[in-house]
mmCIF file of C-alpha atoms in Angstrom:
data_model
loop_
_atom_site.group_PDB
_atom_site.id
_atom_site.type_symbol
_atom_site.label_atom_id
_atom_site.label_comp_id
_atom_site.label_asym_id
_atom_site.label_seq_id
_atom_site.Cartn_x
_atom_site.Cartn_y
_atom_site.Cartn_z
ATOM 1 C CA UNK M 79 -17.220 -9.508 17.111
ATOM 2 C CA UNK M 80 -13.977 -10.791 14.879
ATOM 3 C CA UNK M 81 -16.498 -11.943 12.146
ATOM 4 C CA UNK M 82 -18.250 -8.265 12.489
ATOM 5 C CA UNK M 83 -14.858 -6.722 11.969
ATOM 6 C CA UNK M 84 -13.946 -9.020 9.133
ATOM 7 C CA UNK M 85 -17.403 -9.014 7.192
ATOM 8 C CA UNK M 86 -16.859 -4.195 7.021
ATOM 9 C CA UNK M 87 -13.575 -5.439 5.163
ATOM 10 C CA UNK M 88 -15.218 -7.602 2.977
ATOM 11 C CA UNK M 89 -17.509 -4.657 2.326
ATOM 12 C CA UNK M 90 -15.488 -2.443 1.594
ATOM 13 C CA UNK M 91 -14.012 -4.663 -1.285
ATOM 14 C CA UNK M 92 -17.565 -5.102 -2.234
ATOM 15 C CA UNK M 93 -18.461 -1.241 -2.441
ATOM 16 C CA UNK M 94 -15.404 -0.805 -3.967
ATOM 17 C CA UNK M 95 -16.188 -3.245 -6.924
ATOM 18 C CA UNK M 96 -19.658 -2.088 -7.368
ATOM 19 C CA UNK M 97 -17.893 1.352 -8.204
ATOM 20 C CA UNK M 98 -15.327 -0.629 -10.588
ATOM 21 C CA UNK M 99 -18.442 -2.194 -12.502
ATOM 22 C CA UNK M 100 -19.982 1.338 -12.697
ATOM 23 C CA UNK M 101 -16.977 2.596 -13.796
ATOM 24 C CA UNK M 102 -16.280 0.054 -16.557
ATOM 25 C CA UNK M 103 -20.192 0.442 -17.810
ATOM 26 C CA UNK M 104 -18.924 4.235 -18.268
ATOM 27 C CA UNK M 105 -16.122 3.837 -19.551
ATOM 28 C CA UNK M 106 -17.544 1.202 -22.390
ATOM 29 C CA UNK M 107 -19.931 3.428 -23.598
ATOM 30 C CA UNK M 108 -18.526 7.175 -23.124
ATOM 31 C CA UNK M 109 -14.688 5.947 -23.631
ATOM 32 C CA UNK M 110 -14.877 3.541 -25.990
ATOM 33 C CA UNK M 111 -13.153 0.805 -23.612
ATOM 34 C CA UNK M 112 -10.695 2.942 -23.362
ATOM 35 C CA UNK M 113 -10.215 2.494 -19.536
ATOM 36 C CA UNK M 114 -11.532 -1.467 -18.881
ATOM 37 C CA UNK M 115 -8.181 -3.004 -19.131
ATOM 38 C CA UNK M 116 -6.768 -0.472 -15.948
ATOM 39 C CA UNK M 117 -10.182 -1.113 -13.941
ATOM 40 C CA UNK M 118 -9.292 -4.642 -14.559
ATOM 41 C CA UNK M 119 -6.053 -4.484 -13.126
ATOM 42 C CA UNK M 120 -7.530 -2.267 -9.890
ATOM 43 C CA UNK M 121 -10.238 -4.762 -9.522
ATOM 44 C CA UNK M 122 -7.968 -7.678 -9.651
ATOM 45 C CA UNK M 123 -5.570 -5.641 -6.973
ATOM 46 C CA UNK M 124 -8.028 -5.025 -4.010
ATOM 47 C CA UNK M 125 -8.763 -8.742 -4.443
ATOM 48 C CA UNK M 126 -5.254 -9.318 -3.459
ATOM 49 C CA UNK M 127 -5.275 -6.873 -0.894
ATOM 50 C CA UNK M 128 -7.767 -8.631 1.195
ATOM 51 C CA UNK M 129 -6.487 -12.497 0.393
ATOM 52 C CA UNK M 130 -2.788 -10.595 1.753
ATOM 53 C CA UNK M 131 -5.460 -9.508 4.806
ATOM 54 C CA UNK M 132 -6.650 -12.532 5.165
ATOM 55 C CA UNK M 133 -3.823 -15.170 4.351
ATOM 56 C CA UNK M 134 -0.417 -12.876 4.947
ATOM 57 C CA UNK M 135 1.883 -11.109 7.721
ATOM 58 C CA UNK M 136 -0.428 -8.462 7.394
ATOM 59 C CA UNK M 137 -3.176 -10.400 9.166
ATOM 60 C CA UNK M 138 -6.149 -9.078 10.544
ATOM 61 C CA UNK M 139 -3.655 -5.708 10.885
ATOM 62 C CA UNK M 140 -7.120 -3.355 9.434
ATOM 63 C CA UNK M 141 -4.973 -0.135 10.124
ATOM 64 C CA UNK M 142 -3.068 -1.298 7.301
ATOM 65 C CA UNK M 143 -5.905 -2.947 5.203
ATOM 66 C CA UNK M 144 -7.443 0.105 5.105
ATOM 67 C CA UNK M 145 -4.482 2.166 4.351
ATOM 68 C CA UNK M 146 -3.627 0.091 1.175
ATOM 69 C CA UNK M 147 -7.559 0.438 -0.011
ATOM 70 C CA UNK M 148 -7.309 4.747 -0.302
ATOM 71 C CA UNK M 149 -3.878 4.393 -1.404
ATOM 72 C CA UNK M 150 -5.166 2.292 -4.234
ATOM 73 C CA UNK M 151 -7.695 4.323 -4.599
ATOM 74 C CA UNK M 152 -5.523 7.349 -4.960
ATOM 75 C CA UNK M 153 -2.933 5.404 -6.898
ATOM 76 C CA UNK M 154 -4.521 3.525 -10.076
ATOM 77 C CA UNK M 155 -8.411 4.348 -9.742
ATOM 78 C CA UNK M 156 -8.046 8.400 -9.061
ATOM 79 C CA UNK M 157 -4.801 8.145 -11.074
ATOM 80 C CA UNK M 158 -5.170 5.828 -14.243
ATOM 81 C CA UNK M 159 -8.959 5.371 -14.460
ATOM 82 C CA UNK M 160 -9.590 8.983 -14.237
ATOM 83 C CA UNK M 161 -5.884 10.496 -15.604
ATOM 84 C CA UNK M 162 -4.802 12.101 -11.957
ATOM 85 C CA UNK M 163 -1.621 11.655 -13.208
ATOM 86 C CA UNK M 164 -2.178 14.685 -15.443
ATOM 87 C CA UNK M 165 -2.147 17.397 -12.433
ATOM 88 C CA UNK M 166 1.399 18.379 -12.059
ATOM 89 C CA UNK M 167 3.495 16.307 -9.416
ATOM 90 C CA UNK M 168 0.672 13.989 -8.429
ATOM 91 C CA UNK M 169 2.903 11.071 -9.221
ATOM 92 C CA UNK M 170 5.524 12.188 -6.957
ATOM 93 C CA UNK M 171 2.740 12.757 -4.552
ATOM 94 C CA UNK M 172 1.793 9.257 -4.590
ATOM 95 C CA UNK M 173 5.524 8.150 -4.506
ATOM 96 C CA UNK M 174 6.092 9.994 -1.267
ATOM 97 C CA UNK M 175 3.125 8.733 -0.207
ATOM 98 C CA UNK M 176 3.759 5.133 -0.815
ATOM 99 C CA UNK M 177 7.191 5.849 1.001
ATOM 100 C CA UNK M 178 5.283 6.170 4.243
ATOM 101 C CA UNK M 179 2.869 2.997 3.438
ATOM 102 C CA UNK M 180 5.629 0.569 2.509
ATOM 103 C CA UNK M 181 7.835 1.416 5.518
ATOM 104 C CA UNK M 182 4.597 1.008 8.086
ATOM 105 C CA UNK M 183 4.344 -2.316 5.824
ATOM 106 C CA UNK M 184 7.583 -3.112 6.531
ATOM 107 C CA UNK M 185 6.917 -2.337 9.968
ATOM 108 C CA UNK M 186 4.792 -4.710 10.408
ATOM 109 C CA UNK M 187 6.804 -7.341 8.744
ATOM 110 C CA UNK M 188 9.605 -6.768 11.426
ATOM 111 C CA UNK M 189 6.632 -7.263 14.112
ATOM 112 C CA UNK M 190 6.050 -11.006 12.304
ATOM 113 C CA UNK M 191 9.254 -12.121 12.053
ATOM 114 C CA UNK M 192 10.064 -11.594 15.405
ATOM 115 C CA UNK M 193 6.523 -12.409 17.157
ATOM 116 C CA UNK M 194 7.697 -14.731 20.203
ATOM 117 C CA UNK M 195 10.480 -13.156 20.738
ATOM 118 C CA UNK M 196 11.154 -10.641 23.683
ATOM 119 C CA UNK M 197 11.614 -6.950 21.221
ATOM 120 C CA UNK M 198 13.350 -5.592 24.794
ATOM 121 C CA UNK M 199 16.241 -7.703 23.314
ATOM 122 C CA UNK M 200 16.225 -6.682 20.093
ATOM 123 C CA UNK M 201 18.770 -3.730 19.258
ATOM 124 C CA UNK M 202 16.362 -0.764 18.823
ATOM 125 C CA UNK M 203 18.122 0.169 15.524
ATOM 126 C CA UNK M 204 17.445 -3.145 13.926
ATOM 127 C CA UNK M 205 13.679 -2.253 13.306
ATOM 128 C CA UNK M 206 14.596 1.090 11.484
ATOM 129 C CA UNK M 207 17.109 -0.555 9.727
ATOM 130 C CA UNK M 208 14.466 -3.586 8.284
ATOM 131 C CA UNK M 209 12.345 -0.489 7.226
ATOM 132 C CA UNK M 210 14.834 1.879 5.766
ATOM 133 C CA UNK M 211 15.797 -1.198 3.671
ATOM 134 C CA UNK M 212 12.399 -2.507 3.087
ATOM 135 C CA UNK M 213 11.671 0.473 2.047
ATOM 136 C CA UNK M 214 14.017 0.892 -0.632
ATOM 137 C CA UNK M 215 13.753 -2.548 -2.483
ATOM 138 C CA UNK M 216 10.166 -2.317 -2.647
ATOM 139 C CA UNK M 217 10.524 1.172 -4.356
ATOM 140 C CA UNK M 218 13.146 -0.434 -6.564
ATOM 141 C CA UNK M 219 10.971 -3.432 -7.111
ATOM 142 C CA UNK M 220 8.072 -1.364 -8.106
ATOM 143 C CA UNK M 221 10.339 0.329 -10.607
ATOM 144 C CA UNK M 222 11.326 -3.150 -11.950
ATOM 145 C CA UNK M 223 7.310 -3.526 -12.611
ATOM 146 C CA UNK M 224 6.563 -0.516 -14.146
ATOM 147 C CA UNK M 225 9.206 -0.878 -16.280
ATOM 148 C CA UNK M 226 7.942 -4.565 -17.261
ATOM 149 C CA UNK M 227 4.222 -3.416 -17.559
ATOM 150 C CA UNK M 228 5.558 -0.569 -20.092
ATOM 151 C CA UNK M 229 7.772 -3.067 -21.961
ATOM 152 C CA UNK M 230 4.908 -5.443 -21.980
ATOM 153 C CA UNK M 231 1.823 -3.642 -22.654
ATOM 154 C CA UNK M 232 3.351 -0.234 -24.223
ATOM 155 C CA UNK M 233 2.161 1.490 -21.142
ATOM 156 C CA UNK M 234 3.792 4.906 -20.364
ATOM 157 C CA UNK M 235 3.840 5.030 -16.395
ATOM 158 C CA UNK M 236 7.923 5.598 -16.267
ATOM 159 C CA UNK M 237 7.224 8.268 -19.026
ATOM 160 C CA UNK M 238 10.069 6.721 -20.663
ATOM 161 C CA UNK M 239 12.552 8.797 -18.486
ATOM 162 C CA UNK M 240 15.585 7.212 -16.240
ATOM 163 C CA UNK M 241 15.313 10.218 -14.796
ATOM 164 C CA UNK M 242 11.195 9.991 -13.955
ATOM 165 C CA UNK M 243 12.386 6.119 -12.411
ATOM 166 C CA UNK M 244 15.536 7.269 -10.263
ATOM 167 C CA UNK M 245 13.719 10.335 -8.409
ATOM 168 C CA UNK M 246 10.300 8.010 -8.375
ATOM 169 C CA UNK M 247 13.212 5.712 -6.271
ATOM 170 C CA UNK M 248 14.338 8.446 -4.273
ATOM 171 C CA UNK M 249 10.944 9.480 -3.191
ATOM 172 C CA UNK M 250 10.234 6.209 -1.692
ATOM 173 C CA UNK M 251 13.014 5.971 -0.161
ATOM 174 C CA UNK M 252 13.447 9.379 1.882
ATOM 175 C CA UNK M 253 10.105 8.900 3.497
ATOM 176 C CA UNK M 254 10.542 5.563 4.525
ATOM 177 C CA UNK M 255 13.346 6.734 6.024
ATOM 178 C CA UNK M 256 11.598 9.681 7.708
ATOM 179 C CA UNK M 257 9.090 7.011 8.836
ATOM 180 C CA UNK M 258 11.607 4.917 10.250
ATOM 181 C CA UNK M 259 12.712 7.717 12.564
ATOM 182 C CA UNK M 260 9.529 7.666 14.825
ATOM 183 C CA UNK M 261 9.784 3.681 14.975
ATOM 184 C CA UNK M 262 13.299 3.839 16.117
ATOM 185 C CA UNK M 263 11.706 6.307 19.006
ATOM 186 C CA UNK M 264 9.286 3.485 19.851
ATOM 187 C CA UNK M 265 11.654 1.219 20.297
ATOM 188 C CA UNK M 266 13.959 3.293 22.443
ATOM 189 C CA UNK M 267 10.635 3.432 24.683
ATOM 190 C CA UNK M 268 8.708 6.705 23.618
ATOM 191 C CA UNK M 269 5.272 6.068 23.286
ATOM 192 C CA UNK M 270 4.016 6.579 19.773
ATOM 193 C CA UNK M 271 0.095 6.637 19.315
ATOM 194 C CA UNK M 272 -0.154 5.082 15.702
ATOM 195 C CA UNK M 273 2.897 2.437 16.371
ATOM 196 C CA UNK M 274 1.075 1.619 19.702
ATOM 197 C CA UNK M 275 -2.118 1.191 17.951
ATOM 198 C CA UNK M 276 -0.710 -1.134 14.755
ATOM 199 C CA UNK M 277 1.103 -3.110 16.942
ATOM 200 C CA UNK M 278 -2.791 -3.448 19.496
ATOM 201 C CA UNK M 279 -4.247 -4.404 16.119
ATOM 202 C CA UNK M 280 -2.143 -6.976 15.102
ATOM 203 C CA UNK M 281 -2.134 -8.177 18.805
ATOM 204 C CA UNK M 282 -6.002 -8.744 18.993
ATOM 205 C CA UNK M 283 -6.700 -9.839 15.869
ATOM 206 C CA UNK M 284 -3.865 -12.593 15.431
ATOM 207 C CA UNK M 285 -5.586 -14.511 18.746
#
């Protein structure tokens, strides 16, 4: 049953990178190239995605596998393959969004670093606190790479704007902490259906 489960992730990634190659076969001829380099960088990221699934924290966690795949779907192959980022406010869409992702990341983290240990003993602020701070150095850190993939390539995805960066930042950063709020709940003891179920996954698929 575990190498079922493990073989629809792997298919996914496969699907997913027939659709890249279709893409870039497109893009070639009706683009001029224009696009290869950013398919490139998408293909090269779900690859990571499931070596992180396979190697990382995160697992055999597929709640969160499969969370990452439609947000990087959403983010760089709706986004930068096929210019979402032209309809108004999509990137602070996505920003909010990846405030909620990164802080269930982060989540899951806490749940590593303190596997053996009894989480009854564990002050029930100190997992909101690990996400509200995970939470806002990754959105910082991804900052710090969009500004070096600009610098580096001349891309444009901080529109050259401080301003663009520091409410990108902000974005991130309220939602994680809005996330945190219902993990601080679950570990005061209130039963919370998704947090029950990412912390079942990790459970079962760790043994």
């Amino acid at each position: 049953m575990k190498n079922k489960n493990i073989n629809k992730e792997f298919i996914v990634i496969a699907i997913f990178t027939l659709v890249l190659v279709i893409t870039s076969i497109y893009d070639f001829f009706a683009r001029d190239g224009e696009k290869l380099f950013r398919i490139g960088l998408t293909f090269i990221t779900i690859v990571l995605t499931y070596l992180l699934y396979k190697k990382s924290f995160l697992k055999g966690s597929k709640i969160i596998y499969y969370i990452n795949i439609v947000f990087i779907i959403l983010s760089m192959y709706l986004a930068s393959v096929w210019n979402f980022y032209s309809i108004p406010n999509y990137d602070k869409f996505l920003h909010l969004l990846s405030g909620a992702v990164i802080a269930i990341i982060g989540y899951v983290f806490f749940l590593y670093l303190t596997i053996g240990s009894s989480r009854k003993e564990i002050n029930s602020l100190m997992p909101m606190i690990f996400v509200i701070l995970f939470a806002t150095a990754v959105a910082g850190a991804w900052e710090i790479w969009e500004f070096t993939t600009d610098s580096l390539f001349g891309l444009t995805a901080q529109n050259n704007s401080l301003t663009d960066t520091m409410w990108d930042i902000i974005c991130g950063t309220v939602v994680g902490i809005i996330t945190s709020i219902p993990i601080y709940l679950h570990s005061k003891g209130k039963k919370i259906k998704i947090i029950d179920m990412i912390i079942e996954d990790i459970e079962r698929n760790k043994k």
